[in-house]
mmCIF file of C-alpha atoms in Angstrom:
data_model
loop_
_atom_site.group_PDB
_atom_site.id
_atom_site.type_symbol
_atom_site.label_atom_id
_atom_site.label_comp_id
_atom_site.label_asym_id
_atom_site.label_seq_id
_atom_site.Cartn_x
_atom_site.Cartn_y
_atom_site.Cartn_z
ATOM 1 C CA MET U 648 0.000 0.000 0.000
ATOM 2 C CA ALA U 649 2.783 2.437 0.926
ATOM 3 C CA ARG U 650 4.549 1.662 -2.356
ATOM 4 C CA GLU U 651 1.336 2.333 -4.301
ATOM 5 C CA ASN U 652 0.794 5.636 -2.468
ATOM 6 C CA LEU U 653 4.388 6.672 -3.175
ATOM 7 C CA ARG U 654 3.952 5.784 -6.852
ATOM 8 C CA ALA U 655 0.740 7.825 -7.064
ATOM 9 C CA THR U 656 2.449 10.791 -5.393
ATOM 10 C CA LEU U 657 5.429 10.641 -7.753
ATOM 11 C CA ILE U 658 3.126 10.440 -10.775
ATOM 12 C CA GLY U 659 1.184 13.431 -9.454
ATOM 13 C CA PHE U 660 4.315 15.545 -9.034
ATOM 14 C CA ALA U 661 5.563 14.498 -12.474
ATOM 15 C CA ALA U 662 2.272 15.703 -13.951
ATOM 16 C CA THR U 663 2.611 18.942 -11.976
ATOM 17 C CA LEU U 664 6.084 19.551 -13.393
ATOM 18 C CA ALA U 665 4.742 18.969 -16.903
ATOM 19 C CA VAL U 666 1.902 21.445 -16.344
ATOM 20 C CA PHE U 667 4.337 24.020 -14.969
ATOM 21 C CA ALA U 668 6.718 23.486 -17.880
ATOM 22 C CA VAL U 669 3.946 24.309 -20.346
ATOM 23 C CA LEU U 670 2.897 27.341 -18.293
ATOM 24 C CA LEU U 671 6.432 28.734 -18.060
ATOM 25 C CA TYR U 672 7.089 28.098 -21.754
ATOM 26 C CA THR U 673 3.858 29.869 -22.706
ATOM 27 C CA ALA U 674 4.565 32.842 -20.454
ATOM 28 C CA GLY U 675 8.243 33.054 -21.424
ATOM 29 C CA ILE U 676 10.848 31.917 -18.937
ATOM 30 C CA ASP U 677 13.251 34.835 -19.495
ATOM 31 C CA ASP U 678 10.560 37.468 -18.957
ATOM 32 C CA LEU U 679 9.289 35.588 -15.903
ATOM 33 C CA VAL U 680 12.734 35.406 -14.310
ATOM 34 C CA THR U 681 13.276 39.134 -14.959
ATOM 35 C CA GLN U 682 9.958 40.030 -13.324
ATOM 36 C CA LEU U 683 10.654 37.905 -10.262
ATOM 37 C CA THR U 684 14.280 38.942 -9.733
ATOM 38 C CA THR U 685 13.412 42.642 -9.918
ATOM 39 C CA ALA U 686 10.401 42.381 -7.596
ATOM 40 C CA ASP U 687 10.185 44.996 -4.831
ATOM 41 C CA PRO U 688 11.411 43.255 -1.639
ATOM 42 C CA ARG U 689 9.111 45.373 0.536
ATOM 43 C CA TYR U 690 5.962 44.097 -1.163
ATOM 44 C CA THR U 691 7.452 40.605 -1.381
ATOM 45 C CA GLY U 692 7.855 40.675 2.393
ATOM 46 C CA LEU U 693 4.198 41.694 2.712
ATOM 47 C CA VAL U 694 3.207 38.651 0.634
ATOM 48 C CA PHE U 695 5.044 36.449 3.118
ATOM 49 C CA LEU U 696 3.501 38.182 6.157
ATOM 50 C CA ALA U 697 0.005 37.945 4.653
ATOM 51 C CA THR U 698 0.609 34.229 4.067
ATOM 52 C CA LEU U 699 1.574 33.653 7.702
ATOM 53 C CA ALA U 700 -1.443 35.672 8.869
ATOM 54 C CA TRP U 701 -3.736 33.586 6.613
ATOM 55 C CA LEU U 702 -2.401 30.361 8.128
ATOM 56 C CA ALA U 703 -2.870 31.804 11.616
ATOM 57 C CA ALA U 704 -6.471 32.841 10.852
ATOM 58 C CA TRP U 705 -7.474 29.432 9.513
ATOM 59 C CA GLY U 706 -5.536 27.764 12.307
ATOM 60 C CA GLY U 707 -7.672 29.839 14.667
ATOM 61 C CA ALA U 708 -10.811 28.546 12.930
ATOM 62 C CA LEU U 709 -9.597 24.982 13.500
ATOM 63 C CA ARG U 710 -8.856 25.819 17.148
ATOM 64 C CA THR U 711 -12.374 27.216 17.554
ATOM 65 C CA VAL U 712 -14.020 24.114 16.094
ATOM 66 C CA LEU U 713 -11.868 21.817 18.226
ATOM 67 C CA GLY U 714 -12.797 23.899 21.269
ATOM 68 C CA VAL U 715 -16.480 23.313 20.519
ATOM 69 C CA LEU U 716 -15.683 19.587 20.494
ATOM 70 C CA GLY U 717 -13.974 19.842 23.876
ATOM 71 C CA VAL U 718 -10.396 19.666 22.570
ATOM 72 C CA GLU U 719 -8.084 22.380 23.901
ATOM 73 C CA LEU U 720 -5.353 23.655 21.622
ATOM 74 C CA SER U 721 -3.133 26.722 22.043
ATOM 75 C CA ARG U 722 -2.882 29.358 19.312
ATOM 76 C CA ILE U 723 0.666 28.357 18.405
ATOM 77 C CA ARG U 724 -0.156 24.648 18.274
ATOM 78 C CA SER U 725 -3.286 25.317 16.235
ATOM 79 C CA PHE U 726 -1.137 27.304 13.785
ATOM 80 C CA LEU U 727 1.358 24.445 13.528
ATOM 81 C CA VAL U 728 -1.334 21.774 13.204
ATOM 82 C CA PHE U 729 -3.034 23.744 10.448
ATOM 83 C CA CYS U 730 0.298 24.115 8.637
ATOM 84 C CA GLY U 731 0.527 20.330 8.838
ATOM 85 C CA ALA U 732 -2.994 20.121 7.413
ATOM 86 C CA MET U 733 -2.023 22.341 4.480
ATOM 87 C CA PHE U 734 1.102 20.253 3.953
ATOM 88 C CA SER U 735 -1.123 17.169 3.626
ATOM 89 C CA ASN U 736 -3.434 18.969 1.202
ATOM 90 C CA ASN U 737 -0.511 20.232 -0.889
ATOM 91 C CA ILE U 738 1.139 16.855 -1.406
ATOM 92 C CA THR U 739 -2.006 14.799 -2.024
ATOM 93 C CA PRO U 740 -4.304 14.901 -5.070
ATOM 94 C CA PHE U 741 -7.820 16.347 -5.037
ATOM 95 C CA GLY U 742 -7.023 19.092 -2.527
ATOM 96 C CA GLN U 743 -8.786 18.859 0.834
ATOM 97 C CA ALA U 744 -10.512 15.623 -0.171
ATOM 98 C CA GLY U 745 -7.126 13.928 -0.408
ATOM 99 C CA GLY U 746 -5.558 15.577 2.636
ATOM 100 C CA GLU U 747 -8.382 15.398 5.202
ATOM 101 C CA PRO U 748 -7.765 11.774 6.324
ATOM 102 C CA VAL U 749 -4.077 12.543 6.880
ATOM 103 C CA THR U 750 -4.960 15.777 8.668
ATOM 104 C CA ALA U 751 -7.369 13.931 10.976
ATOM 105 C CA LEU U 752 -4.541 11.557 11.906
ATOM 106 C CA LEU U 753 -2.271 14.541 12.600
ATOM 107 C CA ILE U 754 -4.896 16.086 14.905
ATOM 108 C CA ASN U 755 -5.324 12.709 16.586
ATOM 109 C CA ARG U 756 -1.594 12.466 17.353
ATOM 110 C CA ALA U 757 -1.166 16.124 18.294
ATOM 111 C CA THR U 758 -4.119 16.317 20.698
ATOM 112 C CA ASP U 759 -4.699 12.701 21.802
ATOM 113 C CA THR U 760 -8.296 12.992 20.630
ATOM 114 C CA GLU U 761 -10.252 10.367 18.716
ATOM 115 C CA TYR U 762 -9.594 10.095 14.988
ATOM 116 C CA GLU U 763 -13.229 10.709 14.040
ATOM 117 C CA THR U 764 -13.258 13.878 16.167
ATOM 118 C CA GLY U 765 -10.242 15.205 14.272
ATOM 119 C CA LEU U 766 -11.867 14.272 10.965
ATOM 120 C CA ALA U 767 -15.086 16.039 11.976
ATOM 121 C CA ALA U 768 -13.101 19.142 12.983
ATOM 122 C CA ILE U 769 -11.153 19.503 9.736
ATOM 123 C CA ALA U 770 -14.231 18.622 7.656
ATOM 124 C CA SER U 771 -16.167 21.349 9.480
ATOM 125 C CA VAL U 772 -13.401 23.900 8.870
ATOM 126 C CA ASP U 773 -13.232 23.026 5.161
ATOM 127 C CA THR U 774 -17.007 23.378 4.899
ATOM 128 C CA LEU U 775 -16.944 26.724 6.703
ATOM 129 C CA ASN U 776 -14.181 27.928 4.370
ATOM 130 C CA PHE U 777 -16.399 27.240 1.365
ATOM 131 C CA VAL U 778 -19.152 29.639 2.464
ATOM 132 C CA PRO U 779 -17.189 32.926 2.529
ATOM 133 C CA SER U 780 -15.138 31.986 -0.542
ATOM 134 C CA ILE U 781 -18.210 31.808 -2.770
ATOM 135 C CA THR U 782 -19.819 34.844 -1.149
ATOM 136 C CA ILE U 783 -16.701 36.995 -1.526
ATOM 137 C CA ALA U 784 -16.225 35.824 -5.125
ATOM 138 C CA LEU U 785 -19.762 36.840 -6.067
ATOM 139 C CA ILE U 786 -19.432 40.214 -4.297
ATOM 140 C CA GLY U 787 -16.095 40.908 -5.977
ATOM 141 C CA ALA U 788 -17.429 39.900 -9.390
ATOM 142 C CA GLY U 789 -20.532 42.044 -8.915
ATOM 143 C CA TYR U 790 -18.432 45.064 -8.005
ATOM 144 C CA TYR U 791 -16.010 44.473 -10.868
ATOM 145 C CA ALA U 792 -18.918 44.121 -13.331
ATOM 146 C CA THR U 793 -20.043 47.650 -12.453
ATOM 147 C CA GLU U 794 -16.692 48.983 -13.669
ATOM 148 C CA VAL U 795 -16.036 46.978 -16.843
ATOM 149 C CA THR U 796 -17.778 44.590 -19.208
ATOM 150 C CA LEU U 797 -17.063 40.953 -18.378
ATOM 151 C CA GLY U 798 -15.531 38.806 -21.117
ATOM 152 C CA ARG U 799 -16.662 35.300 -22.025
ATOM 153 C CA ARG U 800 -14.019 33.579 -19.870
ATOM 154 C CA LEU U 801 -15.000 35.569 -16.814
ATOM 155 C CA GLU U 802 -18.708 35.036 -17.458
ATOM 156 C CA PHE U 803 -18.105 31.290 -17.704
ATOM 157 C CA ALA U 804 -15.999 31.235 -14.518
ATOM 158 C CA LEU U 805 -18.514 33.264 -12.554
ATOM 159 C CA GLY U 806 -21.353 31.163 -13.901
ATOM 160 C CA ALA U 807 -19.530 28.082 -12.584
ATOM 161 C CA VAL U 808 -19.186 29.758 -9.177
ATOM 162 C CA GLY U 809 -22.904 30.509 -9.160
ATOM 163 C CA VAL U 810 -23.696 26.885 -9.935
ATOM 164 C CA LEU U 811 -21.386 25.705 -7.164
ATOM 165 C CA ALA U 812 -22.985 28.169 -4.749
ATOM 166 C CA LEU U 813 -26.290 26.361 -5.301
ATOM 167 C CA LEU U 814 -25.100 22.805 -5.962
ATOM 168 C CA VAL U 815 -22.638 22.197 -3.111
ATOM 169 C CA PRO U 816 -24.907 23.342 -0.242
ATOM 170 C CA SER U 817 -27.771 21.333 -1.760
ATOM 171 C CA LEU U 818 -25.643 18.169 -1.917
ATOM 172 C CA VAL U 819 -24.400 18.717 1.633
ATOM 173 C CA TYR U 820 -27.970 19.167 2.878
ATOM 174 C CA VAL U 821 -29.258 16.054 1.111
ATOM 175 C CA GLY U 822 -26.276 14.020 2.300
ATOM 176 C CA TRP U 823 -26.718 15.206 5.878
ATOM 177 C CA THR U 824 -30.454 14.452 6.020
ATOM 178 C CA ARG U 825 -29.695 10.934 4.768
ATOM 179 C CA ARG U 826 -26.486 10.461 6.734
ATOM 180 C CA TYR U 827 -27.526 7.291 8.546
ATOM 181 C CA GLU U 828 -28.712 5.685 5.327
ATOM 182 C CA LEU U 829 -25.331 6.577 3.789
ATOM 183 C CA GLU U 830 -23.613 5.186 6.887
ATOM 184 C CA HIS U 831 -25.028 1.700 6.296
ATOM 185 C CA ARG U 832 -24.084 1.832 2.624
ATOM 186 C CA VAL U 833 -20.521 2.872 3.476
ATOM 187 C CA ILE U 834 -20.217 0.032 5.989
ATOM 188 C CA ASP U 835 -21.544 -2.514 3.486
ATOM 189 C CA ALA U 836 -18.986 -1.288 0.931
ATOM 190 C CA LEU U 837 -15.978 -0.928 3.247
ATOM 191 C CA ILE U 838 -16.018 -4.234 5.094
ATOM 192 C CA PRO U 839 -15.551 -6.410 1.947
ATOM 193 C CA ALA U 840 -12.876 -4.003 0.656
ATOM 194 C CA ILE U 841 -10.924 -4.124 3.936
ATOM 195 C CA ARG U 842 -11.188 -7.908 4.030
ATOM 196 C CA ALA U 843 -9.746 -8.058 0.504
ATOM 197 C CA VAL U 844 -6.808 -5.879 1.572
ATOM 198 C CA ALA U 845 -6.282 -7.997 4.711
ATOM 199 C CA ARG U 846 -5.814 -11.109 2.571
ATOM 200 C CA VAL U 847 -2.866 -9.416 0.846
ATOM 201 C CA VAL U 848 -1.522 -7.474 3.840
ATOM 202 C CA PRO U 849 -1.735 -9.715 6.922
ATOM 203 C CA ARG U 850 -1.068 -6.863 9.371
ATOM 204 C CA VAL U 851 -4.283 -5.093 8.371
ATOM 205 C CA SER U 852 -7.005 -5.977 10.873
ATOM 206 C CA VAL U 853 -10.616 -6.213 9.730
ATOM 207 C CA PRO U 854 -12.958 -4.106 11.884
ATOM 208 C CA THR U 855 -16.390 -5.441 12.756
ATOM 209 C CA ALA U 856 -19.468 -3.810 11.261
ATOM 210 C CA ASP U 857 -20.481 -2.641 14.752
ATOM 211 C CA GLY U 858 -17.064 -1.108 15.382
ATOM 212 C CA LEU U 859 -17.088 0.724 12.058
ATOM 213 C CA GLU U 860 -20.638 1.913 12.661
ATOM 214 C CA SER U 861 -19.622 3.232 16.087
ATOM 215 C CA ARG U 862 -16.785 5.274 14.567
ATOM 216 C CA ILE U 863 -18.956 6.749 11.809
ATOM 217 C CA THR U 864 -21.663 7.568 14.346
ATOM 218 C CA GLY U 865 -19.012 9.296 16.476
ATOM 219 C CA PHE U 866 -18.035 11.382 13.452
ATOM 220 C CA PHE U 867 -21.668 12.413 12.844
ATOM 221 C CA ARG U 868 -22.187 13.292 16.508
ATOM 222 C CA ALA U 869 -19.087 15.483 16.469
ATOM 223 C CA ILE U 870 -20.443 17.325 13.403
ATOM 224 C CA GLU U 871 -23.779 17.759 15.199
ATOM 225 C CA ARG U 872 -22.008 19.311 18.209
ATOM 226 C CA VAL U 873 -20.282 21.838 15.950
ATOM 227 C CA ALA U 874 -23.538 22.679 14.144
ATOM 228 C CA ALA U 875 -25.345 23.155 17.474
ATOM 229 C CA ASN U 876 -22.953 25.925 18.595
ATOM 230 C CA PRO U 877 -23.884 29.075 16.611
ATOM 231 C CA ARG U 878 -21.456 31.284 18.534
ATOM 232 C CA GLY U 879 -18.507 29.035 17.760
ATOM 233 C CA LEU U 880 -19.625 28.721 14.143
ATOM 234 C CA ALA U 881 -19.887 32.488 13.736
ATOM 235 C CA PHE U 882 -16.398 33.051 15.181
ATOM 236 C CA ALA U 883 -14.875 30.311 13.009
ATOM 237 C CA LEU U 884 -16.655 31.756 9.966
ATOM 238 C CA ALA U 885 -15.252 35.214 10.745
ATOM 239 C CA LEU U 886 -11.723 33.786 10.965
ATOM 240 C CA SER U 887 -12.267 31.916 7.702
ATOM 241 C CA SER U 888 -13.375 35.144 5.989
ATOM 242 C CA LEU U 889 -10.326 36.927 7.400
ATOM 243 C CA GLY U 890 -8.109 34.177 5.976
ATOM 244 C CA TRP U 891 -9.606 34.602 2.520
ATOM 245 C CA GLY U 892 -9.090 38.361 2.746
ATOM 246 C CA LEU U 893 -5.442 37.840 3.642
ATOM 247 C CA GLN U 894 -4.926 35.522 0.672
ATOM 248 C CA MET U 895 -6.437 38.162 -1.605
ATOM 249 C CA ALA U 896 -4.186 40.797 -0.049
ATOM 250 C CA ALA U 897 -1.185 38.522 -0.683
ATOM 251 C CA LEU U 898 -2.130 38.290 -4.372
ATOM 252 C CA TRP U 899 -2.515 42.080 -4.596
ATOM 253 C CA PHE U 900 0.878 42.566 -2.887
ATOM 254 C CA ALA U 901 2.481 40.124 -5.343
ATOM 255 C CA PHE U 902 1.424 42.201 -8.341
ATOM 256 C CA ALA U 903 2.463 45.398 -6.591
ATOM 257 C CA ALA U 904 5.867 43.767 -6.022
ATOM 258 C CA ILE U 905 6.447 43.255 -9.747
ATOM 259 C CA GLY U 906 5.279 46.815 -10.505
ATOM 260 C CA GLU U 907 1.986 45.819 -12.127
ATOM 261 C CA PRO U 908 -0.759 46.428 -9.542
ATOM 262 C CA ILE U 909 -4.231 45.054 -10.199
ATOM 263 C CA ALA U 910 -7.606 46.173 -8.886
ATOM 264 C CA PHE U 911 -8.333 44.573 -5.516
ATOM 265 C CA SER U 912 -11.799 43.614 -6.801
ATOM 266 C CA ILE U 913 -10.057 41.231 -9.226
ATOM 267 C CA ALA U 914 -8.314 39.496 -6.334
ATOM 268 C CA LEU U 915 -11.681 39.167 -4.574
ATOM 269 C CA PHE U 916 -13.097 36.772 -7.149
ATOM 270 C CA VAL U 917 -10.079 35.127 -8.766
ATOM 271 C CA VAL U 918 -8.603 33.716 -5.522
ATOM 272 C CA PRO U 919 -11.720 31.663 -4.595
ATOM 273 C CA ILE U 920 -12.139 30.518 -8.200
ATOM 274 C CA GLY U 921 -8.483 29.492 -8.296
ATOM 275 C CA ALA U 922 -8.985 27.483 -5.113
ATOM 276 C CA ILE U 923 -11.696 25.483 -6.869
ATOM 277 C CA ALA U 924 -9.037 24.384 -9.365
ATOM 278 C CA GLY U 925 -7.267 22.755 -6.420
ATOM 279 C CA VAL U 926 -9.707 19.852 -6.638
ATOM 280 C CA THR U 927 -7.679 18.088 -9.326
ATOM 281 C CA PRO U 928 -5.483 14.960 -9.429
ATOM 282 C CA LEU U 929 -2.455 17.278 -9.159
ATOM 283 C CA PRO U 930 -0.890 17.481 -5.655
ATOM 284 C CA GLY U 931 -2.461 20.461 -3.952
ATOM 285 C CA GLY U 932 -3.790 21.613 -7.310
ATOM 286 C CA ALA U 933 -0.295 22.929 -8.129
ATOM 287 C CA GLY U 934 -0.109 23.910 -11.774
ATOM 288 C CA GLY U 935 -3.862 23.910 -12.283
ATOM 289 C CA ILE U 936 -4.377 26.768 -9.820
ATOM 290 C CA GLU U 937 -1.566 28.810 -11.426
ATOM 291 C CA TRP U 938 -3.038 28.358 -14.892
ATOM 292 C CA THR U 939 -6.516 29.301 -13.690
ATOM 293 C CA LEU U 940 -5.371 32.421 -11.848
ATOM 294 C CA ALA U 941 -3.150 33.626 -14.691
ATOM 295 C CA ILE U 942 -5.898 33.182 -17.296
ATOM 296 C CA LEU U 943 -8.542 34.894 -15.154
ATOM 297 C CA ILE U 944 -6.319 37.844 -14.205
ATOM 298 C CA ALA U 945 -5.217 38.351 -17.815
ATOM 299 C CA ALA U 946 -8.856 38.239 -18.911
ATOM 300 C CA ALA U 947 -9.962 40.633 -16.165
ATOM 301 C CA SER U 948 -7.088 43.063 -16.703
ATOM 302 C CA PRO U 949 -6.030 43.137 -20.382
ATOM 303 C CA ALA U 950 -3.413 45.797 -19.623
ATOM 304 C CA VAL U 951 -1.560 43.259 -17.485
ATOM 305 C CA GLY U 952 -1.482 40.449 -20.058
ATOM 306 C CA PHE U 953 -0.859 36.747 -19.600
ATOM 307 C CA LYS U 954 2.934 36.940 -19.155
ATOM 308 C CA ILE U 955 2.784 39.504 -16.357
ATOM 309 C CA ALA U 956 -0.201 37.741 -14.831
ATOM 310 C CA THR U 957 1.826 34.529 -14.690
ATOM 311 C CA ALA U 958 4.733 36.295 -12.958
ATOM 312 C CA GLY U 959 2.461 37.747 -10.274
ATOM 313 C CA VAL U 960 0.691 34.433 -9.757
ATOM 314 C CA VAL U 961 3.968 32.487 -9.493
ATOM 315 C CA LEU U 962 5.225 34.931 -6.827
ATOM 316 C CA PHE U 963 1.929 34.681 -4.911
ATOM 317 C CA ARG U 964 1.690 30.902 -5.135
ATOM 318 C CA GLY U 965 5.364 30.516 -4.299
ATOM 319 C CA PHE U 966 4.579 31.770 -0.802
ATOM 320 C CA VAL U 967 1.034 30.399 -0.389
ATOM 321 C CA TYR U 968 2.055 26.901 -1.514
ATOM 322 C CA TRP U 969 5.578 26.492 -0.181
ATOM 323 C CA THR U 970 5.288 28.244 3.206
ATOM 324 C CA PRO U 971 2.838 25.654 4.620
ATOM 325 C CA VAL U 972 4.719 22.860 2.842
ATOM 326 C CA VAL U 973 7.977 23.754 4.602
ATOM 327 C CA LEU U 974 6.436 24.531 8.003
ATOM 328 C CA GLY U 975 3.835 21.761 7.813
ATOM 329 C CA GLY U 976 6.389 19.225 6.619
ATOM 330 C CA ALA U 977 8.431 19.869 9.742
ATOM 331 C CA VAL U 978 5.305 19.467 11.896
ATOM 332 C CA VAL U 979 4.247 16.218 10.212
ATOM 333 C CA GLY U 980 7.785 14.857 10.448
ATOM 334 C CA THR U 981 8.025 15.707 14.140
ATOM 335 C CA THR U 982 4.580 14.310 14.942
ATOM 336 C CA GLY U 983 5.247 11.181 12.889
ATOM 337 C CA ALA U 984 8.404 10.592 14.883
ATOM 338 C CA GLY U 985 6.304 10.289 18.012
ATOM 339 C CA SER U 986 6.521 13.840 19.363
ATOM 340 C CA ARG U 987 3.641 16.185 19.953
ATOM 341 C CA VAL U 988 3.584 19.640 18.332
#
């Protein structure tokens, strides 16, 4: 299993490198290097500070949700645990969907809480992060539309956001109202699959249907506890919104650093749309997010153009992607070695 996971990860990073190679070739490597090497260090420093503040804000949202579930976590530890969560998301395919199980294990080891409680906490935070992202994107697009005429690419992107704003909450609602029916279906599907794996890997133990049902029920009950605390939800939602605002500020600072500032209203809607591109087979959406952001910014600001847009996006993503990878990698390595963060 570990060998298969390693192979999948290596294939994912190889695909990412290929996507980046095409992006850099299209944008022009020489021009890109010139833009990045002559970037204003003052604004570059602000990109880094905004990135750290974003991680702290979303780490605070995780701390709030864990507090609702009765798990105490200091601000520093919540920051480090969330960096570890982002590390997991950035090295696994399909964004949060691929990183959540690993993140739940990290929370389990860092706080000595049950695995399903950690999974419920990070799932709740990811769900809360979705709400302000779509709202801010629609507000930013609406404001931008009052200033200029939207092109076809932007109309398509914003139309997709509108569909997601209706579709995702509807699917979550239907899934939640039928959660216990889904629970039995998941158990019926998982037990045979685990038994098949156990035949090949003797060390894998096969859980009983009752044991698996107990864990899934524990996960649902943890979600219910979070949903039943409106004060905690509101505070976590405010921190999530702050985190999105800091990411947008980081993007704006990145373009100011290369001497090509963009309207802040553009950052309001392109950052959430770019995050949607993270749900791809590429690790952390790397490559796909850069392409999406560069295309949208070039379409929204023709004076900037695709080459300059790519330079600003690469600077922005260089901090937003690699800062949590470096910090979170250290956290995951330390926690995996048996120490607590």
